[in-house]
Coordinates of C-alpha atoms in Angstrom, one line a residue:
Chain A
M18 CA 0.0 0.0 0.0
L19 CA 1.4 3.4 -1.1
F20 CA 0.8 6.9 0.3
G21 CA 2.0 10.2 -1.1
S22 CA 3.3 13.5 0.3
I23 CA 3.2 16.9 -1.3
E24 CA 5.1 19.6 0.6
A25 CA 4.8 23.0 -1.0
R26 CA 7.4 25.6 0.2
D27 CA 7.6 29.0 -1.4
D28 CA 10.4 28.0 -3.8
E29 CA 10.0 24.3 -4.3
V30 CA 7.6 21.4 -3.9
T31 CA 8.8 18.1 -2.5
C32 CA 6.7 15.1 -3.7
A33 CA 7.3 11.7 -2.2
V34 CA 5.8 8.3 -1.8
G35 CA 6.1 5.9 1.1
D36 CA 4.7 2.7 2.4
G37 CA 2.3 2.2 5.3
Q38 CA 5.3 2.2 7.7
T39 CA 6.3 5.7 6.6
N40 CA 9.4 4.5 4.8
I41 CA 10.2 7.0 2.0
K42 CA 10.3 5.0 -1.2
D43 CA 10.9 7.9 -3.7
K44 CA 11.2 11.7 -3.7
V45 CA 11.5 14.5 -6.2
E46 CA 11.9 18.3 -5.9
I47 CA 9.7 20.3 -8.3
P48 CA 10.4 24.1 -8.7
L49 CA 7.5 26.4 -7.7
T50 CA 6.9 28.4 -10.8
T51 CA 3.4 29.2 -12.1
S52 CA 0.6 27.2 -10.5
G53 CA -0.4 25.6 -13.8
E54 CA 3.1 24.4 -14.5
T55 CA 3.8 23.2 -11.0
I56 CA 0.5 21.4 -10.6
K57 CA 1.1 19.6 -13.9
S58 CA 4.6 18.4 -12.7
I59 CA 3.1 17.2 -9.4
V60 CA 0.3 15.3 -11.1
N61 CA 2.7 13.7 -13.6
Y62 CA 4.9 12.5 -10.8
F63 CA 2.0 10.8 -8.9
K64 CA 0.6 9.2 -12.1
N65 CA 3.6 6.9 -11.9
F66 CA 2.2 5.2 -8.9
K67 CA -0.9 3.2 -9.6
D68 CA -1.5 1.8 -6.0
L69 CA -1.6 5.3 -4.3
K70 CA -4.2 5.3 -1.6
A71 CA -4.1 8.9 -0.3
I72 CA -1.9 11.9 -0.2
G73 CA -0.9 14.3 2.6
V74 CA -0.6 17.9 1.4
S75 CA 1.1 20.6 3.4
S76 CA 1.8 24.1 2.2
F77 CA 3.4 27.4 2.9
G78 CA 0.8 29.9 4.1
P79 CA -1.4 31.6 4.7
I80 CA -3.7 28.7 3.9
E81 CA -7.3 28.1 4.8
L82 CA -7.5 25.1 7.2
R83 CA -11.1 25.5 8.4
T84 CA -12.9 22.6 6.8
Y85 CA -16.2 24.5 7.1
S86 CA -15.0 27.4 5.0
P87 CA -15.8 27.6 1.3
K88 CA -12.1 28.3 0.8
Y89 CA -10.9 25.2 2.6
G90 CA -7.7 24.0 0.9
Y91 CA -6.8 27.4 -0.6
I92 CA -3.6 29.3 -0.4
T93 CA -5.0 32.7 0.5
D94 CA -3.0 35.9 0.2
T95 CA 0.6 35.1 -0.6
S96 CA 2.8 37.5 -2.6
R97 CA 3.9 34.6 -4.9
T98 CA 2.4 35.5 -8.3
G99 CA -0.3 33.2 -9.5
W100 CA -0.7 31.4 -6.1
A101 CA -2.8 33.9 -4.2
N102 CA -6.4 32.8 -3.7
F103 CA -5.5 29.5 -5.4
N104 CA -7.5 26.3 -4.6
L105 CA -4.5 24.0 -4.1
L106 CA -6.3 21.1 -2.5
G107 CA -9.3 21.2 -4.9
T108 CA -7.0 21.4 -8.0
L109 CA -4.9 18.4 -6.8
Q110 CA -8.0 16.4 -6.0
N111 CA -9.5 17.1 -9.4
Y112 CA -6.5 15.5 -11.1
L113 CA -5.5 12.8 -8.7
H114 CA -8.8 11.4 -7.3
V115 CA -7.5 10.1 -3.9
P116 CA -8.4 11.2 -0.4
M117 CA -6.1 14.1 0.7
S118 CA -5.2 15.6 4.1
F119 CA -4.3 19.3 4.2
T120 CA -2.3 21.2 6.7
T121 CA 0.5 23.8 7.2
D122 CA 4.2 23.1 6.5
V123 CA 5.0 23.4 10.3
N124 CA 2.1 21.2 11.3
S125 CA 3.3 18.5 8.9
A126 CA 6.8 18.6 10.4
A127 CA 5.3 18.6 13.9
Y128 CA 3.3 15.5 13.0
G129 CA 6.5 14.0 11.6
E130 CA 8.1 14.4 15.0
Y131 CA 5.2 12.8 16.6
I132 CA 5.2 9.8 14.3
D133 CA 8.9 9.5 14.4
S134 CA 8.8 9.3 18.2
I135 CA 6.4 6.4 18.0
L136 CA 8.4 4.6 15.4
Q137 CA 11.5 5.0 17.7
D138 CA 9.5 3.5 20.6
K139 CA 9.9 6.8 22.6
P140 CA 6.4 8.2 22.1
I141 CA 5.9 11.9 22.5
L142 CA 2.1 12.2 22.1
S143 CA 1.9 16.0 22.9
L144 CA 4.5 18.4 21.6
A145 CA 5.0 22.0 20.4
Y146 CA 7.1 22.6 17.3
I147 CA 8.1 26.2 16.8
T148 CA 10.3 27.5 14.0
F149 CA 12.3 30.8 13.9
G150 CA 13.4 32.1 10.5
K151 CA 12.0 34.8 8.2
G152 CA 8.9 34.4 10.4
V153 CA 7.8 32.4 13.4
G154 CA 5.6 29.3 12.8
A155 CA 4.2 26.7 15.1
G156 CA 2.5 23.3 15.0
I157 CA 1.2 21.9 18.3
I158 CA 0.0 18.3 18.9
N159 CA -2.2 17.4 21.8
D160 CA -2.5 13.7 22.4
G161 CA -2.0 12.9 18.7
E162 CA -4.3 15.6 17.4
F163 CA -3.5 19.1 16.0
I164 CA -4.4 22.1 18.2
G165 CA -6.2 24.8 16.3
Y166 CA -9.8 24.7 15.4
N167 CA -9.7 28.0 13.5
G168 CA -6.3 27.6 12.0
S169 CA -2.9 26.6 13.1
P170 CA -1.2 28.3 16.1
E171 CA 0.2 31.8 15.4
I172 CA 2.6 31.9 18.3
G173 CA 4.7 34.5 16.4
H174 CA 2.2 37.1 17.5
I175 CA 2.2 36.6 21.2
I176 CA 3.3 39.7 23.2
P177 CA 6.6 39.2 25.1
K178 CA 7.8 41.1 28.1
R179 CA 10.6 43.3 26.7
H180 CA 14.2 42.6 27.6
P181 CA 15.7 45.5 29.7
N182 CA 18.5 46.0 27.2
D183 CA 16.1 46.1 24.2
L184 CA 13.5 48.7 25.2
T185 CA 14.2 51.1 22.4
F186 CA 13.6 48.8 19.4
K187 CA 10.1 49.1 18.3
G188 CA 9.8 45.8 16.5
I189 CA 8.8 45.3 12.8
C190 CA 5.4 43.6 12.9
P191 CA 3.1 45.7 10.7
Y192 CA 0.2 44.7 13.0
Q193 CA 1.6 44.8 16.4
G194 CA 5.2 46.1 16.3
D195 CA 6.9 44.3 19.1
C196 CA 5.2 40.9 19.1
L197 CA 7.5 37.8 19.1
E198 CA 7.9 37.8 15.3
G199 CA 8.4 41.5 15.3
L200 CA 11.3 41.1 17.7
V201 CA 13.1 37.8 16.8
S202 CA 12.6 37.0 13.1
E203 CA 15.5 37.3 10.6
P204 CA 14.2 40.7 9.4
A205 CA 13.8 41.9 13.0
I206 CA 17.5 41.0 13.7
L207 CA 18.5 42.8 10.5
A208 CA 16.4 45.9 11.4
R209 CA 18.0 46.0 14.9
T210 CA 21.7 45.4 14.0
G211 CA 21.9 46.3 10.3
K212 CA 23.4 42.8 9.8
S213 CA 22.1 39.4 8.6
Y214 CA 21.7 37.0 11.5
K215 CA 24.4 34.8 9.8
E216 CA 27.0 37.5 10.2
I217 CA 26.5 38.0 13.9
S218 CA 29.0 36.3 16.3
M219 CA 27.4 34.0 18.8
F220 CA 29.1 36.0 21.5
D221 CA 27.1 39.1 20.5
P222 CA 24.6 40.0 23.3
I223 CA 21.8 40.2 20.8
W224 CA 21.6 36.4 21.1
D225 CA 20.8 36.7 24.8
I226 CA 18.0 39.1 24.0
I227 CA 16.6 36.8 21.3
A228 CA 16.8 33.8 23.6
Y229 CA 14.9 35.8 26.3
Y230 CA 12.0 36.2 23.9
I231 CA 12.1 32.7 22.4
A232 CA 12.2 31.3 26.0
Q233 CA 9.0 33.2 26.7
S234 CA 7.3 31.5 23.7
T235 CA 8.4 28.1 25.1
I236 CA 7.0 29.1 28.5
Q237 CA 3.6 30.2 27.1
A238 CA 3.4 27.0 25.0
T239 CA 4.3 24.9 28.1
L240 CA 1.6 26.6 30.3
I241 CA -1.2 26.7 27.8
T242 CA -0.8 23.3 26.1
R243 CA 1.3 21.3 28.7
P244 CA 3.3 19.3 26.1
K245 CA 5.8 16.6 26.8
K246 CA 8.4 18.2 24.6
I247 CA 9.1 21.5 22.8
I248 CA 11.0 21.4 19.5
L249 CA 12.7 24.6 18.2
G250 CA 13.6 24.7 14.5
G251 CA 14.4 27.3 11.8
K252 CA 17.6 29.0 10.7
I253 CA 18.2 31.1 13.8
I254 CA 18.2 28.1 16.1
N255 CA 21.5 26.3 16.7
E256 CA 23.0 24.5 19.7
V257 CA 24.4 27.6 21.3
E258 CA 21.2 29.5 21.0
L259 CA 19.2 26.5 22.2
D260 CA 21.2 26.5 25.3
K261 CA 20.7 30.2 25.9
V262 CA 16.9 29.5 25.5
R263 CA 17.0 26.7 28.1
Q264 CA 18.9 29.0 30.5
Q265 CA 16.3 31.8 30.1
F266 CA 13.5 29.3 30.5
K267 CA 15.0 28.2 33.8
L268 CA 15.3 31.8 35.0
L269 CA 11.9 33.0 33.9
F270 CA 10.0 29.8 34.8
N271 CA 11.7 29.1 38.1
D272 CA 10.5 25.5 38.1
Y273 CA 6.9 26.5 38.5
I274 CA 6.0 23.1 36.9
D275 CA 8.3 20.2 36.7
V276 CA 9.0 19.7 33.0
G277 CA 12.0 17.3 33.6
D278 CA 15.5 17.8 32.3
L279 CA 15.5 20.9 30.1
T280 CA 18.0 19.4 27.6
E281 CA 15.4 16.7 27.0
Y282 CA 12.4 19.0 27.1
I283 CA 13.6 21.7 24.7
Q284 CA 15.3 20.2 21.7
M285 CA 16.0 20.7 18.0
P286 CA 14.1 18.6 15.4
S287 CA 15.1 15.0 15.2
H288 CA 15.5 15.2 11.4
S289 CA 15.5 18.0 8.8
S290 CA 12.1 19.8 8.6
R291 CA 11.8 18.6 5.0
K292 CA 12.1 15.0 6.0
L293 CA 9.8 15.4 9.0
A294 CA 7.2 17.0 6.7
I295 CA 7.3 13.9 4.4
I296 CA 7.0 11.5 7.4
G297 CA 4.1 13.7 8.7
N298 CA 2.3 13.9 5.4
L299 CA 2.6 10.2 4.7
S300 CA 1.1 9.4 8.1
L301 CA -1.7 12.0 7.7
A302 CA -2.4 10.5 4.3
K303 CA -2.7 7.0 5.9
K304 CA -4.9 8.4 8.6
K305 CA -7.1 10.1 6.1
F306 CA -7.4 6.9 4.0
Y307 CA -8.5 4.8 7.0
S308 CA -10.9 7.4 8.2
E309 CA -12.6 7.4 4.8
E310 CA -12.4 3.6 4.3
V311 CA -15.6 1.8 4.9
P312 CA -15.2 -1.9 5.5
S313 CA -16.7 -3.8 2.7
K314 CA -19.0 -6.8 3.4
Chain B
M10 CA -30.1 6.0 32.4
L11 CA -28.6 8.0 35.2
F12 CA -25.2 9.7 35.5
G13 CA -23.5 11.4 38.5
S14 CA -21.4 14.5 39.1
I15 CA -19.1 15.2 42.0
E16 CA -17.6 18.7 42.1
A17 CA -15.2 19.2 45.0
R18 CA -14.4 22.8 45.8
D19 CA -12.3 23.8 48.7
D20 CA -15.3 24.4 51.0
E21 CA -18.1 22.3 49.6
V22 CA -18.8 19.3 47.4
T23 CA -21.7 19.5 45.0
C24 CA -23.2 16.0 44.2
A25 CA -25.8 15.7 41.4
V26 CA -27.4 13.2 39.2
G27 CA -28.8 13.8 35.7
D28 CA -30.1 11.9 32.7
G29 CA -28.3 11.2 29.4
Q30 CA -29.5 14.6 28.1
T31 CA -27.7 16.4 30.9
N32 CA -30.8 17.4 32.7
I33 CA -30.0 17.8 36.3
K34 CA -32.5 15.6 38.3
D35 CA -31.2 16.2 41.8
K36 CA -28.4 18.0 43.6
V37 CA -27.0 18.4 47.2
E38 CA -24.2 20.4 48.8
I39 CA -21.9 18.5 51.2
P40 CA -19.5 20.4 53.4
L41 CA -15.8 19.7 52.9
T42 CA -14.7 18.6 56.3
T43 CA -12.4 15.7 56.9
S44 CA -11.8 13.4 53.9
G45 CA -13.4 10.4 55.8
E46 CA -16.6 12.3 56.7
T47 CA -17.0 14.0 53.3
I48 CA -16.4 10.8 51.3
K49 CA -19.0 9.0 53.5
S50 CA -21.6 11.6 52.8
I51 CA -20.9 11.5 49.0
V52 CA -21.1 7.7 49.0
N53 CA -24.4 7.7 51.0
Y54 CA -25.9 10.2 48.5
F55 CA -25.1 8.2 45.4
K56 CA -26.3 4.9 47.1
N57 CA -29.8 6.3 46.6
F58 CA -29.5 5.9 42.9
K59 CA -29.5 2.2 41.7
D60 CA -29.3 2.8 38.0
L61 CA -26.2 5.0 38.1
K62 CA -23.9 4.2 35.1
A63 CA -20.9 6.5 35.6
I64 CA -19.8 9.6 37.6
G65 CA -17.8 12.6 36.5
V66 CA -15.5 13.9 39.2
S67 CA -13.9 17.3 39.2
S68 CA -11.8 18.8 42.0
F69 CA -10.0 21.8 43.3
G70 CA -6.3 21.4 42.8
P71 CA -3.6 20.7 42.5
I72 CA -4.6 17.3 41.3
E73 CA -2.8 14.6 39.3
L74 CA -4.4 14.3 35.8
R75 CA -1.7 12.2 34.1
T76 CA -3.3 8.8 33.7
Y77 CA 0.1 7.2 33.5
S78 CA 1.1 8.5 36.9
P79 CA 0.8 6.2 40.0
K80 CA -0.9 9.2 41.7
Y81 CA -3.6 9.6 39.0
G82 CA -6.7 10.8 40.7
Y83 CA -5.0 12.2 43.8
I84 CA -5.3 15.7 45.3
T85 CA -1.6 16.4 45.7
D86 CA -0.4 19.2 47.9
T87 CA -3.3 21.3 49.1
S88 CA -3.2 23.2 52.4
R89 CA -6.7 21.7 53.4
T90 CA -6.0 19.4 56.4
G91 CA -6.5 15.7 55.6
W92 CA -6.8 16.3 51.8
A93 CA -3.2 16.6 50.8
N94 CA -1.9 13.5 49.0
F95 CA -5.4 12.0 49.1
N96 CA -6.5 9.4 46.5
L97 CA -9.8 11.0 45.8
L98 CA -10.7 9.1 42.6
G99 CA -9.5 5.7 43.9
T100 CA -11.4 6.1 47.2
L101 CA -14.6 7.0 45.4
Q102 CA -14.2 4.1 43.0
N103 CA -13.6 1.7 45.9
Y104 CA -17.0 2.6 47.3
L105 CA -19.1 3.3 44.2
H106 CA -18.0 0.7 41.6
V107 CA -18.9 2.7 38.5
P108 CA -16.6 4.2 35.8
M109 CA -15.5 7.7 36.7
S110 CA -13.9 10.5 34.7
F111 CA -11.6 12.9 36.6
T112 CA -10.6 16.5 35.8
T113 CA -10.1 19.9 37.3
D114 CA -12.9 22.2 38.4
V115 CA -12.2 24.7 35.6
N116 CA -12.0 21.9 33.0
S117 CA -15.4 20.6 34.0
A118 CA -17.0 24.1 33.7
A119 CA -15.3 24.5 30.3
Y120 CA -16.7 21.2 29.2
G121 CA -20.1 22.3 30.5
E122 CA -19.9 25.4 28.2
Y123 CA -19.0 23.1 25.3
I124 CA -21.9 20.7 26.0
D125 CA -24.3 23.6 26.6
S126 CA -23.4 25.2 23.3
I127 CA -24.3 21.9 21.5
L128 CA -27.6 21.6 23.4
Q129 CA -28.4 25.2 22.4
D130 CA -27.7 24.3 18.8
K131 CA -24.9 26.9 18.6
P132 CA -21.9 24.6 18.8
I133 CA -18.6 26.0 20.1
L134 CA -16.3 23.0 19.6
S135 CA -13.1 24.9 20.6
L136 CA -13.0 27.3 23.5
A137 CA -10.8 28.7 26.3
Y138 CA -12.4 29.2 29.7
I139 CA -10.2 31.3 32.0
T140 CA -11.2 32.3 35.6
F141 CA -9.8 35.2 37.6
G142 CA -10.3 35.1 41.4
K143 CA -8.0 34.0 44.2
G144 CA -5.9 32.5 41.5
V145 CA -6.1 32.2 37.7
G146 CA -7.4 28.9 36.3
A147 CA -8.0 27.7 32.8
G148 CA -9.7 24.9 30.8
I149 CA -9.2 24.7 27.1
I150 CA -11.2 22.5 24.7
N151 CA -9.9 21.8 21.2
D152 CA -12.4 20.2 18.9
G153 CA -14.2 18.6 21.8
E154 CA -11.1 17.4 23.6
F155 CA -9.2 18.9 26.6
I156 CA -5.9 20.4 25.9
G157 CA -3.2 19.4 28.3
Y158 CA -1.4 16.0 28.1
N159 CA 0.6 16.7 31.2
G160 CA -2.0 18.5 33.2
S161 CA -4.5 21.3 32.7
P162 CA -3.5 24.6 31.3
E163 CA -1.7 26.9 33.8
I164 CA -2.3 30.2 32.0
G165 CA -1.9 32.0 35.3
H166 CA 1.8 31.7 35.0
I167 CA 2.4 33.2 31.6
I168 CA 4.6 36.3 31.6
P169 CA 2.8 39.5 30.6
K170 CA 4.3 42.6 29.2
R171 CA 4.1 45.1 32.0
H172 CA 1.7 48.1 31.9
P173 CA 3.6 51.4 31.8
N174 CA 1.7 52.6 34.9
D175 CA 2.4 49.5 36.8
L176 CA 6.2 49.0 36.5
T177 CA 7.0 49.3 40.2
F178 CA 4.7 46.5 41.5
K179 CA 6.8 43.3 41.8
G180 CA 3.9 40.9 41.7
I181 CA 3.2 38.2 44.4
C182 CA 3.8 34.9 42.7
P183 CA 6.3 33.0 44.9
Y184 CA 7.8 31.4 41.8
Q185 CA 7.9 34.1 39.2
G186 CA 6.8 37.4 40.9
D187 CA 5.1 39.2 38.0
C188 CA 3.4 36.4 36.1
L189 CA -0.2 36.9 35.2
E190 CA -1.5 35.4 38.5
G191 CA 1.1 37.4 40.4
L192 CA -0.3 40.6 38.9
V193 CA -4.1 40.2 38.6
S194 CA -5.4 37.7 41.2
E195 CA -7.4 39.0 44.2
P196 CA -4.3 38.9 46.5
A197 CA -2.3 40.8 43.9
I198 CA -4.9 43.5 43.8
L199 CA -4.9 43.6 47.6
A200 CA -1.1 43.8 47.7
R201 CA -1.1 46.7 45.2
T202 CA -3.8 48.8 46.7
G203 CA -4.3 47.7 50.3
K204 CA -7.9 47.1 49.5
S205 CA -10.0 44.1 48.5
Y206 CA -11.0 44.1 44.9
K207 CA -14.6 44.4 46.0
E208 CA -14.0 47.8 47.6
I209 CA -12.4 49.4 44.5
S210 CA -14.6 51.6 42.3
M211 CA -14.8 50.5 38.7
F212 CA -13.6 54.0 37.8
D213 CA -10.3 53.3 39.5
P214 CA -7.4 53.1 36.9
I215 CA -6.3 49.8 38.5
W216 CA -9.0 48.1 36.4
D217 CA -7.4 49.3 33.2
I218 CA -4.1 47.8 34.3
I219 CA -5.8 44.5 35.2
A220 CA -7.7 44.5 31.9
Y221 CA -4.4 45.1 30.0
Y222 CA -2.9 41.9 31.6
I223 CA -6.1 39.8 31.2
A224 CA -6.3 40.9 27.5
Q225 CA -2.8 39.5 27.0
S226 CA -3.9 36.1 28.4
T227 CA -6.8 36.1 25.9
I228 CA -4.4 37.0 23.1
Q229 CA -2.0 34.3 24.0
A230 CA -4.8 31.7 24.2
T231 CA -6.2 32.9 20.8
L232 CA -2.8 32.6 19.1
I233 CA -1.7 29.3 20.6
T234 CA -5.0 27.4 20.5
R235 CA -7.2 29.3 17.9
P236 CA -10.5 28.8 19.7
K237 CA -13.9 29.9 18.5
K238 CA -14.7 31.6 21.8
I239 CA -13.0 32.8 25.0
I240 CA -14.9 32.7 28.2
L241 CA -13.8 34.8 31.2
G242 CA -15.2 33.9 34.6
G243 CA -14.3 34.4 38.3
K244 CA -15.0 37.0 40.9
I245 CA -13.0 39.9 39.4
I246 CA -14.7 39.7 36.0
N247 CA -17.9 41.7 35.5
E248 CA -19.5 43.4 32.4
V249 CA -17.5 46.7 32.9
E250 CA -14.2 44.8 33.2
L251 CA -15.1 42.5 30.4
D252 CA -15.5 45.5 28.1
K253 CA -12.1 46.9 29.2
V254 CA -10.6 43.6 28.3
R255 CA -12.2 43.7 24.9
Q256 CA -10.8 47.2 24.3
Q257 CA -7.3 46.2 25.3
F258 CA -7.5 43.1 23.1
K259 CA -8.4 45.3 20.2
L260 CA -5.5 47.7 20.8
L261 CA -2.9 45.0 21.5
F262 CA -4.0 42.5 18.8
N263 CA -4.8 45.1 16.1
D264 CA -6.9 42.6 14.1
Y265 CA -3.9 40.4 13.3
I266 CA -6.4 37.5 12.9
D267 CA -10.1 38.0 12.4
V268 CA -11.8 36.6 15.5
G269 CA -15.2 38.1 14.6
D270 CA -17.2 40.5 16.8
L271 CA -15.4 40.8 20.1
T272 CA -18.6 41.0 22.1
E273 CA -19.3 37.5 20.8
Y274 CA -15.7 36.3 21.0
I275 CA -14.9 37.3 24.6
Q276 CA -17.8 36.5 26.9
M277 CA -18.8 35.6 30.5
P278 CA -19.9 32.1 31.2
S279 CA -23.5 31.1 30.0
H280 CA -24.4 29.8 33.5
S281 CA -22.8 29.8 37.0
S282 CA -19.6 27.9 37.1
R283 CA -21.2 25.5 39.5
K284 CA -24.0 24.6 37.1
L285 CA -21.6 24.4 34.2
A286 CA -19.4 22.0 36.2
I287 CA -22.4 19.7 36.8
I288 CA -23.3 19.8 33.1
G289 CA -19.7 19.1 32.2
N290 CA -19.3 16.3 34.7
L291 CA -22.5 14.5 33.7
S292 CA -21.4 14.6 30.0
L293 CA -17.9 13.4 30.9
A294 CA -19.5 10.6 32.9
K295 CA -21.6 9.6 29.9
K296 CA -18.6 9.7 27.6
K297 CA -16.6 7.6 30.1
F298 CA -19.5 5.1 30.2
Y299 CA -19.7 4.7 26.5
S300 CA -16.0 4.5 26.1
E301 CA -15.9 1.5 28.5
E302 CA -19.1 -0.1 27.4
V303 CA -18.4 -3.1 25.2
P304 CA -21.4 -4.1 23.1
S305 CA -22.6 -7.5 24.2
K306 CA -23.4 -10.3 21.8

């Protein structure tokens, strides 16, 4: 039995197929050009596999996740030409005629972590996966189910307490100014320092400020969703920064709840986000297939 | 078919029975004295009902909710004499021999709101219920299921951005100082003003400061769990304060996500928390019964 994964990022689409045990059997990268051209390549790829039972689709956002919305399955207002207000899920279903799940890129990676933990026999049934890069994204799983009835978590827009050495920076969020994303995203670091995050030494005190804010997001996620693990991904996270985040978590949280060893509790992803997204999508496809499968007589 | 509800608060225990449609058929209040005496009264009450299928139990905290813990069902470290480290669920089950659900007082009220919305034909499948009184409590429901694998939400301990006119108050939380509960609970208001919250005019600017912090908790809950509605309860919430919270939500959130009309989105409970807890417990009992019921041949 074969399942498919389609992971649309804003530059490339990864298509893959795997078996019911989430082993990846094949994989291709398709450039994201016009929607017509890209969809055609995706459809052609999957036509190679006759026994395909279902496909898990994940996409860059913003996307419409509310199943009760007439725009469920759409990419809504992206700046990518030809992709705004595009019925991604409906178009794929028109051509491929198999059940499809639909979620965000971060949700699929979070689900991949969840599935991988089960496959490794170290089950993490509830987890928060937060990514820090150009923006801040999150996927949260509560006892095997996604959190977010009206869409996926938008933890990037929580309001942090400001670091005492960072009070003059106004933040760059067009809506809120100094929300989390307005303070810690790649463009926020550029706006504050005039430099790309890559060019800044790990000894620079900016990283303590960034860790202070990221730690607050891990605290809010801990208190509101009580997960077993928090996973931090994205380009501005590395082992040094992760450790700074753990230290700030310890200082700000002061052991209010026992979350266990912080080096276990707050971690980086177990695989690349791309691989996790495939694992997640394959499993979501399988779940979708079995939820729609009616036992025959 | 009859179901039961046991709601233990720190001064009284409400016992009730209801039918499968969550109609409350009978109700008594039992004083919380010693555990032996109180349990005896509870057991005697339920022995009147021969057809009882299951009981929903909710309790003041802290309680152990993790089903994998050896202390699942315990009240852990309360200051009420004779109730600390007490196996509430196990003791009740020893005497009453029916399936029992177990959750926090706020979770049961949140579940009551969820069930009530369905009975009213205006289903709210995902909601956050936050109470502000001596402490801050929360119950969050995501698509009909509680959020919180490792315990119920502890939104009282999120770290708010400080109000510019409230920078000198250190907060009263013994762990964190100026977490939400350390800033807005009844004792925090007393520590700040020297007066009980009841004695403070609604024109006093303290209520704007309190609303600023409460609004942040509604924003964090909105972003992290994406509910359809937020319900604010507890003694320090009233219509005037609720309106201040909505105004602060609007200013701080700046329509980042469309949550609809704020007078619909942020509301007070639809019934007293006590009634909601009974409705919630009766439904949780029913759910427990059907999850354990194996169809006979």
